[in-house]
Amino acid sequence: MTTPLESATEPTSQSNSDEIARREFRLFKWGTLLALALGCAWPLTLNLVDPDLWGHVQYAQDWLAEGQLPRTASHTFTAEGYRWINHENLAELALAFGHEHLGGTGMLVAKCLVGMAVVLSMVWIAVCRGTNPYMAWVWMLVVTTNLQPFFLLRPQLLSFVYCALVLVILDRAFCHWHEQRTVRWPVVWMLPVVVALWVNSHGGFLAGVAIIGAYLGGRILELIINRKNVAWSKAGHLALVGVACLAATLVNPYGLELHRWLATSLTQPRPEITEWLAPHPSDPVFWPWLAMLGIAGGSLLATSKRRDWVEVVILLLVVWQSAMHLRHVAFVSLLCGYWIAPHFQSAMGCLLPSESTNGGKFALSPWMRRSAVIALLVVIALQSFALDERLKRFPVDRGLYPVDAIQFMADRHLDGKLVASFNWAQYAIAALAPDVTLAFDGRYDTCYPTEVVDMHFDFLLGEANGKRWRGPDSGPIDGRRVLKYGEPELVLIDRLYEHPRSIMRAEGEKENPDWVLLYRDRVAEIWGRSYRFDDPTSPDYMPLSQRVQDPSPREGEVPWPALPIRSESNQLASENPQAVQSDVQL
């Protein structure tokens, strides 16, 4: 028999238990969102050093120091006075600002925050389109995994930001299109402003203009097809926006010259540049890309939501481009991030319970609920620790970059005209300019004639099993031509490439060699002109005791930018007593 006191306390006890359960459920919900967000942040914290980062910072610093935009090639002896069309000016200024005021760690943090802002805008658009936030964040894990290989500190980051802005603008401007065929004109007229900024930041603006043109053209076509009385004024207004976006591409320091250069550059194959090749199963991005396409395609097929044929057509076109050129995978990821989440949820079904289910509480015992919350908090703590550790390091790997070889050149005051491996050239510019000028670097054909581009890859790759593309005026493949053109005095080669190693080895084994080995380690070799470094009467003569052959592995890392420590003493030799002249063949 229940006493009055017991009957009065039972409802109160049950009410307290329900309130605790609801709090635990809310905590678990928000914790799950945070864990998913941190999972999306991890790919965006990639802290690998892009080989061109040194150059981007250096060119912006040169511009600021000189007070005017350089119009001809700098830091080079093979293209002196040749026109330079730099389509990444704003991005380089941003990178130089970050280097000056934020440092390596600050730049990584800023990059991650920019990436997360893009992801948050994707989630916002997805929720506006009726997607459950949990399902949206789960889909973002797929998107950010595909963005990761491209999310380095490089001008391409601004292309991702501008592409995100374009997609947000289009979504908000046409959010009532299917129901009412209305357009928010003040919003859509922001597009030309974005294009004007984009054209001065990165060559990816061409993709943006193509997406805008296809999107506006598709909406105009819908007006023509779906209306008995075509709204010609609305169609004309959309066409005018498209024309304004095209005109905005002329808002750059070079005017039409930029477009002429692009027309020439984009019609030339680039088999030497990995990002311009088709995705291959050996590429890190290949399988995530294939998985994303499979999930996106399945979602579009199985969805019960309205499919926007304009978005589907644009997505298919960009997927086609990504199948031809690896670098376009990033744009497929962005389009999927903004357009696929509602269809992904529809295809997957409603997997998450609503707040009203079971009165908003776990269908679990109290100890299981609390164990789940504790486990989630542990996961969040581990994620936060991992992110913190990754963001604190911006390492230059001594096994991938010629950190020790560059230090050797600085210690020995080696100057003059340098032929450097493609991926190391801009590091050499930042570390050794103005004492050293380069034969060729990562600016490619923005400031180098085709003849110079081809002779460098002749030296680096040779025939490459017939996979090369060369200009019609470049003549036959000749790997030794780069050693004569412009009379270079130094050569820095990456030992991963056998072709330049064999050329330099043959040069050094001649009876009267033109080149002599000055430095060799597991990563790099430095060769110098014999008349300058092997002649005892030369002021630059380097005796055998000062030349280095060091067979030890190049382990460890140094913080970016890994510039050499300038010293009057022979620092490298004193720190590495075993690194003396020897006959060791590495």
Coordinates of C-alpha atoms in Angstrom, one line a residue:
M1 CA 0.0 0.0 0.0
T2 CA 1.4 3.4 -1.0
T3 CA 1.4 6.1 1.6
P4 CA 0.4 9.7 0.7
L5 CA 4.1 10.8 1.1
E6 CA 5.3 8.2 -1.3
S7 CA 2.7 9.0 -3.9
A8 CA 3.7 12.7 -3.7
T9 CA 7.4 12.1 -4.2
E10 CA 7.1 9.6 -7.1
P11 CA 6.1 12.2 -9.7
T12 CA 8.7 14.6 -8.5
S13 CA 11.4 12.0 -8.7
Q14 CA 10.3 11.0 -12.2
S15 CA 10.2 14.6 -13.3
N16 CA 13.8 15.1 -12.1
S17 CA 14.9 12.0 -13.9
D18 CA 13.3 13.1 -17.1
E19 CA 14.9 16.5 -16.9
I20 CA 18.4 15.0 -16.3
A21 CA 17.8 12.7 -19.3
R22 CA 16.8 15.7 -21.5
R23 CA 20.0 17.6 -20.4
E24 CA 22.1 14.6 -21.2
F25 CA 20.4 14.2 -24.6
R26 CA 21.0 17.9 -25.4
L27 CA 24.6 17.6 -24.3
F28 CA 25.1 14.5 -26.5
K29 CA 23.5 16.2 -29.5
W30 CA 25.7 19.3 -29.3
G31 CA 28.7 17.2 -28.5
T32 CA 28.0 15.1 -31.6
L33 CA 27.8 18.2 -33.8
L34 CA 31.1 19.5 -32.3
A35 CA 32.8 16.1 -32.9
L36 CA 31.6 16.2 -36.5
A37 CA 32.8 19.8 -36.9
L38 CA 36.2 18.9 -35.5
G39 CA 36.3 15.9 -37.8
C40 CA 35.8 18.3 -40.7
A41 CA 38.4 20.6 -39.4
W42 CA 41.1 18.0 -39.4
P43 CA 41.6 17.7 -43.2
L44 CA 41.7 21.5 -43.4
T45 CA 44.7 21.7 -41.1
L46 CA 47.0 20.0 -43.6
N47 CA 50.4 21.4 -42.7
L48 CA 52.5 20.3 -45.7
V49 CA 54.6 23.1 -47.3
D50 CA 53.7 23.9 -50.9
P51 CA 56.9 24.2 -53.1
D52 CA 55.7 27.5 -54.5
L53 CA 54.9 29.2 -51.1
W54 CA 58.4 30.7 -50.8
G55 CA 58.0 32.3 -54.2
H56 CA 54.5 33.7 -53.6
V57 CA 55.7 35.5 -50.4
Q58 CA 58.9 36.7 -52.1
Y59 CA 57.2 38.2 -55.1
A60 CA 54.7 40.1 -53.0
Q61 CA 57.6 41.4 -50.8
D62 CA 59.4 42.5 -53.9
W63 CA 56.3 44.4 -55.1
L64 CA 55.9 46.1 -51.7
A65 CA 59.6 47.0 -51.6
E66 CA 59.7 48.4 -55.1
G67 CA 56.4 50.2 -54.7
Q68 CA 55.1 49.0 -58.1
L69 CA 54.0 45.8 -59.7
P70 CA 56.8 44.1 -61.6
R71 CA 56.0 43.8 -65.3
T72 CA 58.9 41.6 -66.3
A73 CA 60.4 38.4 -65.0
S74 CA 62.5 38.7 -61.8
H75 CA 65.1 36.6 -60.1
T76 CA 66.0 34.8 -63.4
F77 CA 68.8 34.9 -66.0
T78 CA 67.0 33.0 -68.8
A79 CA 63.9 35.3 -69.1
E80 CA 65.3 38.7 -68.2
G81 CA 63.0 41.4 -69.6
Y82 CA 60.4 38.9 -70.6
R83 CA 56.8 39.9 -69.8
W84 CA 55.4 38.6 -66.6
I85 CA 51.6 38.1 -66.2
N86 CA 51.0 37.4 -62.6
H87 CA 47.4 36.4 -62.1
E88 CA 47.9 35.8 -58.3
N89 CA 48.7 39.2 -57.0
L90 CA 46.1 39.6 -54.3
A91 CA 46.7 36.0 -53.1
E92 CA 50.5 36.7 -52.9
L93 CA 49.9 39.9 -50.9
A94 CA 47.7 38.0 -48.5
L95 CA 50.4 35.3 -48.0
A96 CA 53.1 37.9 -47.5
F97 CA 50.9 39.6 -44.9
G98 CA 50.3 36.3 -43.2
H99 CA 54.0 35.5 -43.2
E100 CA 54.9 38.9 -41.8
H101 CA 52.2 39.3 -39.1
L102 CA 51.0 35.7 -38.3
G103 CA 54.0 33.4 -38.8
G104 CA 53.7 29.8 -39.9
T105 CA 51.4 28.7 -37.1
G106 CA 49.2 31.7 -37.5
M107 CA 48.9 31.1 -41.2
L108 CA 47.8 27.5 -40.6
V109 CA 45.2 28.6 -38.1
A110 CA 43.9 31.3 -40.5
K111 CA 43.7 28.7 -43.3
C112 CA 41.7 26.3 -41.1
L113 CA 39.3 29.1 -40.0
V114 CA 38.8 30.1 -43.6
G115 CA 38.1 26.5 -44.5
M116 CA 35.7 26.0 -41.7
A117 CA 33.9 29.2 -42.7
V118 CA 33.3 27.7 -46.1
V119 CA 32.1 24.4 -44.5
L120 CA 29.7 26.3 -42.2
S121 CA 28.3 28.1 -45.2
M122 CA 27.7 24.7 -46.8
V123 CA 25.9 23.5 -43.7
W124 CA 23.8 26.7 -43.6
I125 CA 22.7 26.3 -47.2
A126 CA 22.0 22.6 -46.6
V127 CA 19.8 23.5 -43.5
C128 CA 18.0 26.2 -45.5
R129 CA 17.2 23.5 -48.0
G130 CA 15.7 21.3 -45.3
T131 CA 18.6 19.1 -44.4
N132 CA 19.0 17.8 -40.8
P133 CA 22.2 19.4 -39.4
Y134 CA 23.6 16.0 -38.4
M135 CA 23.2 14.7 -41.9
A136 CA 24.7 17.9 -43.3
W137 CA 27.8 17.5 -41.1
V138 CA 28.2 13.8 -41.9
W139 CA 28.2 14.8 -45.6
M140 CA 30.8 17.5 -44.9
L141 CA 33.2 14.8 -43.7
V142 CA 33.1 13.4 -47.2
V143 CA 33.6 16.9 -48.8
T144 CA 36.5 18.0 -46.6
T145 CA 38.3 14.6 -47.1
N146 CA 38.3 15.4 -50.8
L147 CA 39.4 19.0 -50.2
Q148 CA 42.3 18.0 -48.0
P149 CA 45.0 17.3 -50.7
F150 CA 44.4 20.7 -52.2
F151 CA 44.1 22.7 -49.0
L152 CA 47.7 24.0 -48.8
L153 CA 48.8 27.5 -48.2
R154 CA 48.7 28.6 -51.8
P155 CA 46.7 31.1 -54.0
Q156 CA 44.3 28.3 -54.9
L157 CA 42.8 28.7 -51.5
L158 CA 41.3 32.0 -52.6
S159 CA 39.7 30.3 -55.6
F160 CA 37.9 28.0 -53.1
V161 CA 36.7 31.0 -51.1
Y162 CA 35.5 32.9 -54.2
C163 CA 33.8 29.7 -55.6
A164 CA 32.0 29.3 -52.2
L165 CA 30.9 32.9 -52.4
V166 CA 29.6 32.5 -55.9
L167 CA 27.6 29.4 -54.9
V168 CA 26.2 31.1 -51.8
I169 CA 25.1 34.1 -53.8
L170 CA 23.5 31.9 -56.5
D171 CA 21.6 29.9 -53.8
R172 CA 20.3 33.0 -52.0
A173 CA 19.5 34.9 -55.2
F174 CA 17.4 32.0 -56.6
C175 CA 16.1 30.5 -53.3
H176 CA 12.5 31.1 -54.5
W177 CA 13.1 30.3 -58.1
H178 CA 11.2 27.0 -58.5
E179 CA 8.1 28.2 -56.7
Q180 CA 7.8 31.8 -57.9
R181 CA 10.5 32.3 -60.6
T182 CA 11.8 35.3 -58.6
V183 CA 15.3 36.6 -58.4
R184 CA 16.8 38.7 -55.6
W185 CA 18.6 41.2 -57.8
P186 CA 20.7 43.0 -55.2
V187 CA 22.2 39.6 -54.3
V188 CA 22.9 38.4 -57.8
W189 CA 24.6 41.7 -58.7
M190 CA 27.3 40.8 -56.2
L191 CA 28.7 38.3 -58.7
P192 CA 30.7 40.7 -60.8
V193 CA 32.4 42.1 -57.7
V194 CA 33.5 38.6 -56.7
V195 CA 34.7 37.9 -60.2
A196 CA 36.8 41.2 -60.2
L197 CA 38.5 40.1 -57.0
W198 CA 38.9 36.5 -58.2
V199 CA 40.6 37.5 -61.5
N200 CA 43.4 39.2 -59.5
S201 CA 43.8 36.3 -57.1
H202 CA 44.1 33.0 -59.0
G203 CA 43.5 31.6 -62.5
G204 CA 40.7 29.5 -61.1
F205 CA 38.4 32.4 -61.9
L206 CA 37.9 30.8 -65.3
A207 CA 36.0 27.9 -63.5
G208 CA 34.0 30.5 -61.6
V209 CA 33.0 32.4 -64.7
A210 CA 32.1 29.1 -66.4
I211 CA 29.9 28.1 -63.4
I212 CA 28.2 31.5 -63.3
G213 CA 27.6 31.4 -67.1
A214 CA 26.2 27.9 -67.0
Y215 CA 23.9 28.7 -64.1
L216 CA 22.5 31.9 -65.4
G217 CA 22.2 30.4 -68.9
G218 CA 20.2 27.5 -67.4
R219 CA 17.9 29.8 -65.6
I220 CA 17.3 31.8 -68.8
L221 CA 16.6 28.6 -70.7
E222 CA 14.0 27.6 -68.0
L223 CA 12.3 31.0 -68.5
I224 CA 12.1 30.3 -72.2
I225 CA 10.9 26.7 -71.9
N226 CA 8.6 26.8 -68.9
R227 CA 6.6 30.0 -69.6
K228 CA 4.0 30.6 -72.2
N229 CA 4.7 34.3 -72.1
V230 CA 8.5 34.5 -71.8
A231 CA 9.7 37.0 -69.2
W232 CA 12.1 38.6 -71.6
S233 CA 13.0 41.4 -69.2
K234 CA 14.0 39.0 -66.5
A235 CA 16.0 36.9 -69.0
G236 CA 17.7 40.0 -70.3
H237 CA 18.5 41.1 -66.8
L238 CA 20.2 37.7 -66.1
A239 CA 22.1 37.9 -69.4
L240 CA 23.3 41.4 -68.4
V241 CA 24.6 40.0 -65.1
G242 CA 26.5 37.4 -67.1
V243 CA 28.0 40.1 -69.4
A244 CA 29.0 42.1 -66.3
C245 CA 30.8 39.1 -64.9
L246 CA 32.7 38.7 -68.2
A247 CA 33.6 42.4 -68.2
A248 CA 34.8 42.1 -64.6
T249 CA 37.6 39.8 -65.8
L250 CA 39.1 42.8 -67.5
V251 CA 39.6 44.5 -64.1
N252 CA 43.2 43.4 -63.8
P253 CA 46.6 45.1 -64.4
Y254 CA 47.1 43.4 -67.8
G255 CA 43.6 43.9 -69.4
L256 CA 43.1 41.7 -72.4
E257 CA 46.7 40.5 -72.3
L258 CA 45.8 38.2 -69.4
H259 CA 43.1 36.6 -71.6
R260 CA 45.5 36.2 -74.6
W261 CA 48.0 34.5 -72.3
L262 CA 45.3 32.2 -70.8
A263 CA 44.1 31.3 -74.3
T264 CA 47.6 30.2 -75.3
S265 CA 48.5 28.6 -71.9
L266 CA 45.4 26.5 -71.6
T267 CA 45.7 25.0 -75.1
Q268 CA 49.1 23.6 -74.3
P269 CA 49.2 20.2 -72.5
R270 CA 51.1 20.1 -69.3
P271 CA 52.1 16.4 -68.8
E272 CA 55.0 17.5 -66.5
I273 CA 52.6 19.0 -63.9
T274 CA 50.9 16.4 -61.8
E275 CA 47.8 18.5 -61.0
W276 CA 47.0 18.8 -64.7
L277 CA 47.0 15.0 -65.2
A278 CA 43.9 12.7 -64.9
P279 CA 43.4 11.1 -61.5
H280 CA 45.2 7.9 -61.1
P281 CA 44.6 5.1 -58.5
S282 CA 48.1 5.9 -57.0
D283 CA 47.0 9.5 -56.3
P284 CA 45.9 10.1 -52.6
V285 CA 42.8 11.8 -53.7
F286 CA 41.6 9.1 -56.2
W287 CA 39.7 6.8 -54.0
P288 CA 38.0 9.6 -51.8
W289 CA 37.1 11.3 -55.1
L290 CA 35.6 8.1 -56.5
A291 CA 33.7 7.4 -53.2
M292 CA 32.3 11.0 -53.2
L293 CA 31.1 10.6 -56.8
G294 CA 29.5 7.3 -56.0
I295 CA 27.7 8.6 -52.9
A296 CA 26.6 11.8 -54.8
G297 CA 25.4 9.9 -57.8
G298 CA 23.5 7.4 -55.7
S299 CA 22.0 10.2 -53.7
L300 CA 20.7 12.0 -56.8
L301 CA 19.3 8.7 -58.2
A302 CA 17.5 7.7 -54.9
T303 CA 16.4 11.1 -53.7
S304 CA 12.7 11.9 -53.3
K305 CA 13.5 15.7 -53.4
R306 CA 13.3 17.8 -56.5
R307 CA 16.5 17.6 -58.6
D308 CA 17.6 20.9 -60.0
W309 CA 18.6 20.1 -63.6
V310 CA 20.8 23.2 -63.8
E311 CA 22.8 22.1 -60.8
V312 CA 23.0 18.5 -62.1
V313 CA 24.3 19.6 -65.5
I314 CA 27.0 21.9 -64.0
L315 CA 28.0 19.2 -61.6
L316 CA 28.4 16.6 -64.4
L317 CA 30.5 19.1 -66.4
V318 CA 32.8 19.8 -63.5
V319 CA 33.1 16.0 -62.8
W320 CA 34.1 15.5 -66.4
Q321 CA 36.8 18.2 -66.0
S322 CA 38.0 16.5 -62.8
A323 CA 38.3 13.2 -64.7
M324 CA 40.7 15.0 -67.1
H325 CA 42.6 17.2 -64.6
L326 CA 43.2 16.2 -61.0
R327 CA 43.1 19.8 -59.7
H328 CA 39.4 20.2 -60.6
V329 CA 38.5 17.6 -57.9
A330 CA 38.4 20.4 -55.4
F331 CA 35.7 22.2 -57.4
V332 CA 33.7 19.0 -57.6
S333 CA 34.0 18.8 -53.8
L334 CA 32.7 22.4 -53.4
L335 CA 29.7 21.8 -55.7
C336 CA 28.8 18.6 -53.8
G337 CA 29.1 20.5 -50.5
Y338 CA 26.5 23.0 -51.5
W339 CA 24.1 20.9 -53.6
I340 CA 24.1 17.3 -52.6
A341 CA 23.4 17.3 -48.8
P342 CA 19.5 17.3 -49.1
H343 CA 19.6 14.5 -51.6
F344 CA 22.1 12.6 -49.4
Q345 CA 19.7 12.8 -46.5
S346 CA 16.7 11.8 -48.6
A347 CA 18.5 8.8 -50.0
M348 CA 19.8 7.7 -46.6
G349 CA 16.4 8.2 -44.9
C350 CA 15.8 9.9 -41.6
L351 CA 18.4 8.1 -39.4
L352 CA 18.3 10.5 -36.4
P353 CA 15.4 10.6 -33.9
S354 CA 13.6 13.9 -33.5
E355 CA 13.6 15.7 -30.2
S356 CA 10.0 14.5 -29.5
T357 CA 10.9 10.9 -29.7
N358 CA 10.6 9.2 -26.3
G359 CA 10.0 12.6 -24.8
G360 CA 13.4 13.9 -25.9
K361 CA 15.4 11.4 -23.9
F362 CA 17.7 8.5 -24.6
A363 CA 16.1 5.0 -24.8
L364 CA 19.0 3.9 -22.7
S365 CA 19.6 3.3 -19.0
P366 CA 21.1 6.2 -17.1
W367 CA 24.6 4.7 -16.8
M368 CA 24.7 4.0 -20.6
R369 CA 23.6 7.5 -21.3
R370 CA 26.3 8.9 -19.1
S371 CA 28.9 6.6 -20.5
A372 CA 28.0 7.7 -24.1
V373 CA 28.4 11.4 -23.0
I374 CA 31.7 10.7 -21.4
A375 CA 33.0 8.8 -24.4
L376 CA 32.0 11.7 -26.7
L377 CA 33.7 14.2 -24.5
V378 CA 36.9 12.0 -24.6
V379 CA 36.7 11.9 -28.4
I380 CA 36.3 15.7 -28.5
A381 CA 39.3 16.2 -26.2
L382 CA 41.4 13.9 -28.4
Q383 CA 40.4 15.7 -31.6
S384 CA 41.2 19.1 -30.0
F385 CA 44.6 17.8 -28.9
A386 CA 45.4 16.4 -32.4
L387 CA 44.3 19.7 -34.1
D388 CA 46.4 21.7 -31.7
E389 CA 49.5 19.6 -32.3
R390 CA 49.1 19.8 -36.1
L391 CA 48.5 23.5 -36.2
K392 CA 51.6 24.2 -34.1
R393 CA 53.9 22.7 -36.7
F394 CA 54.6 24.0 -40.1
P395 CA 57.6 21.8 -40.9
V396 CA 60.0 21.8 -43.8
D397 CA 61.2 18.2 -44.1
R398 CA 65.0 17.9 -44.6
G399 CA 64.4 14.6 -46.5
L400 CA 62.2 16.4 -49.1
Y401 CA 63.8 19.8 -49.4
P402 CA 67.5 20.8 -49.8
V403 CA 67.7 22.5 -46.4
D404 CA 71.3 21.4 -45.8
A405 CA 72.4 22.1 -49.4
I406 CA 71.0 25.6 -49.2
Q407 CA 72.8 26.1 -45.9
F408 CA 76.0 24.9 -47.6
M409 CA 75.5 27.5 -50.4
A410 CA 74.9 30.3 -47.9
D411 CA 78.0 29.2 -45.8
R412 CA 80.2 29.1 -48.8
H413 CA 78.7 32.4 -50.3
L414 CA 78.0 30.6 -53.5
D415 CA 76.4 33.1 -55.9
G416 CA 75.7 33.5 -59.6
K417 CA 73.4 31.8 -62.1
L418 CA 71.7 28.6 -60.8
V419 CA 69.9 25.8 -62.4
A420 CA 67.7 24.3 -59.7
S421 CA 65.2 21.4 -59.7
F422 CA 61.7 22.6 -60.5
N423 CA 60.1 22.1 -57.0
W424 CA 63.1 23.7 -55.2
A425 CA 63.6 26.8 -57.4
Q426 CA 61.4 29.2 -55.4
Y427 CA 62.9 28.0 -52.2
A428 CA 66.3 28.9 -53.7
I429 CA 65.0 32.3 -54.7
A430 CA 63.7 33.1 -51.2
A431 CA 66.9 31.7 -49.5
L432 CA 69.6 33.0 -51.8
A433 CA 68.3 36.1 -53.8
P434 CA 69.6 38.5 -54.9
D435 CA 73.0 36.8 -54.9
V436 CA 71.6 33.9 -57.0
T437 CA 69.4 34.1 -60.1
L438 CA 67.5 31.1 -61.5
A439 CA 67.1 29.4 -64.8
F440 CA 63.5 28.4 -64.3
D441 CA 61.0 28.2 -61.4
G442 CA 57.4 27.4 -60.6
R443 CA 56.0 30.5 -62.3
Y444 CA 56.1 28.4 -65.4
D445 CA 54.9 30.2 -68.6
T446 CA 53.6 33.3 -66.8
C447 CA 57.1 34.7 -67.2
Y448 CA 59.1 32.1 -69.1
P449 CA 59.1 31.4 -72.9
T450 CA 58.2 27.9 -74.0
E451 CA 61.8 27.3 -75.1
V452 CA 63.0 27.8 -71.5
V453 CA 60.2 25.7 -70.0
D454 CA 61.0 22.8 -72.4
M455 CA 64.8 22.9 -71.9
H456 CA 64.4 22.6 -68.1
F457 CA 62.1 19.6 -68.4
D458 CA 64.5 18.1 -71.0
F459 CA 67.1 18.2 -68.2
L460 CA 64.8 17.0 -65.4
L461 CA 62.8 14.3 -67.2
G462 CA 64.4 13.6 -70.6
E463 CA 62.0 11.9 -73.0
A464 CA 59.8 10.5 -70.1
N465 CA 58.8 7.5 -72.2
G466 CA 57.3 9.8 -74.9
K467 CA 54.9 11.5 -72.5
R468 CA 56.4 15.0 -73.0
W469 CA 54.7 17.9 -74.8
R470 CA 57.1 20.5 -76.2
G471 CA 56.7 23.7 -78.2
P472 CA 57.2 23.5 -82.0
D473 CA 60.3 25.9 -81.7
S474 CA 62.0 24.1 -78.9
G475 CA 64.0 21.7 -81.1
P476 CA 64.9 18.1 -80.3
I477 CA 65.2 17.0 -76.7
D478 CA 68.6 17.9 -75.3
G479 CA 69.1 17.5 -71.6
R480 CA 72.5 19.3 -71.7
R481 CA 71.2 22.5 -73.3
V482 CA 70.1 24.0 -69.9
L483 CA 73.8 23.8 -68.9
K484 CA 74.8 26.1 -71.7
Y485 CA 71.8 28.5 -72.1
G486 CA 72.7 31.8 -70.3
E487 CA 76.0 30.3 -69.0
P488 CA 74.8 29.0 -65.6
E489 CA 77.5 28.6 -62.9
L490 CA 75.8 26.3 -60.4
V491 CA 73.4 23.4 -60.5
L492 CA 71.2 22.1 -57.7
I493 CA 69.5 18.8 -58.4
D494 CA 67.1 16.6 -56.6
R495 CA 68.6 13.1 -56.3
L496 CA 65.1 11.5 -56.8
Y497 CA 65.5 12.3 -60.5
E498 CA 67.9 9.9 -62.2
H499 CA 68.1 11.8 -65.5
P500 CA 69.8 15.0 -64.3
R501 CA 72.0 12.9 -62.0
S502 CA 73.2 10.9 -65.0
I503 CA 73.9 14.0 -67.0
M504 CA 75.9 15.7 -64.3
R505 CA 77.8 12.5 -63.6
A506 CA 78.8 12.2 -67.2
E507 CA 79.8 15.9 -67.2
G508 CA 82.0 15.3 -64.1
E509 CA 83.7 12.2 -65.6
K510 CA 85.0 14.0 -68.7
E511 CA 88.8 14.2 -69.1
N512 CA 88.5 18.0 -68.8
P513 CA 85.2 18.4 -67.0
D514 CA 83.2 21.6 -67.2
W515 CA 81.4 20.8 -64.0
V516 CA 82.7 19.6 -60.6
L517 CA 80.8 18.2 -57.6
L518 CA 80.7 20.6 -54.7
Y519 CA 78.2 19.0 -52.4
R520 CA 76.2 15.7 -52.1
D521 CA 73.9 14.3 -49.5
R522 CA 71.0 11.9 -49.6
V523 CA 68.7 14.6 -50.9
A524 CA 70.6 17.0 -53.2
E525 CA 73.7 17.6 -55.2
I526 CA 75.4 20.9 -56.0
W527 CA 77.7 21.2 -59.0
G528 CA 79.8 24.2 -60.0
R529 CA 81.7 25.4 -63.0
S530 CA 85.2 23.9 -63.0
Y531 CA 86.8 27.2 -64.2
R532 CA 85.4 28.9 -61.1
F533 CA 85.5 26.3 -58.3
D534 CA 88.2 23.8 -59.4
D535 CA 90.9 26.2 -60.5
P536 CA 93.3 27.2 -57.7
T537 CA 93.9 30.6 -59.3
S538 CA 90.2 31.4 -59.2
P539 CA 89.0 33.7 -56.3
D540 CA 86.1 31.2 -55.9
Y541 CA 88.3 28.1 -55.7
M542 CA 86.9 25.5 -53.3
P543 CA 89.5 23.1 -52.0
L544 CA 88.6 19.5 -51.5
S545 CA 88.5 19.9 -47.8
Q546 CA 85.6 22.3 -48.1
R547 CA 83.5 20.1 -50.4
V548 CA 81.0 17.9 -48.8
Q549 CA 79.9 14.3 -49.4
D550 CA 77.7 13.3 -46.5
P551 CA 76.1 9.8 -46.7
S552 CA 74.1 10.3 -43.5
P553 CA 70.2 10.4 -43.9
R554 CA 68.6 13.9 -43.8
E555 CA 66.3 13.3 -40.9
G556 CA 64.1 15.8 -39.0
E557 CA 62.5 19.0 -39.9
V558 CA 62.9 22.8 -39.5
P559 CA 60.1 25.3 -39.2
W560 CA 59.0 27.1 -42.3
P561 CA 60.5 29.2 -44.0
A562 CA 63.7 27.2 -43.3
L563 CA 65.9 30.0 -44.6
P564 CA 69.7 29.5 -44.1
I565 CA 71.5 30.9 -41.1
R566 CA 73.9 33.5 -42.4
S567 CA 77.4 33.1 -40.9
E568 CA 80.9 34.1 -41.8
S569 CA 82.3 30.8 -40.6
N570 CA 82.0 27.4 -42.3
Q571 CA 79.1 26.4 -40.1
L572 CA 78.1 23.3 -42.0
A573 CA 81.6 21.7 -42.0
S574 CA 82.1 22.4 -38.3
E575 CA 78.8 20.9 -37.3
N576 CA 79.3 17.8 -39.5
P577 CA 83.0 16.7 -39.1
Q578 CA 82.3 13.5 -40.9
A579 CA 81.0 15.4 -44.0
V580 CA 84.4 15.7 -45.7
Q581 CA 85.7 14.9 -49.1
S582 CA 85.3 11.1 -49.9
D583 CA 84.7 8.7 -52.7
V584 CA 81.3 7.6 -51.2
Q585 CA 78.8 7.0 -54.0
L586 CA 75.3 7.6 -52.7

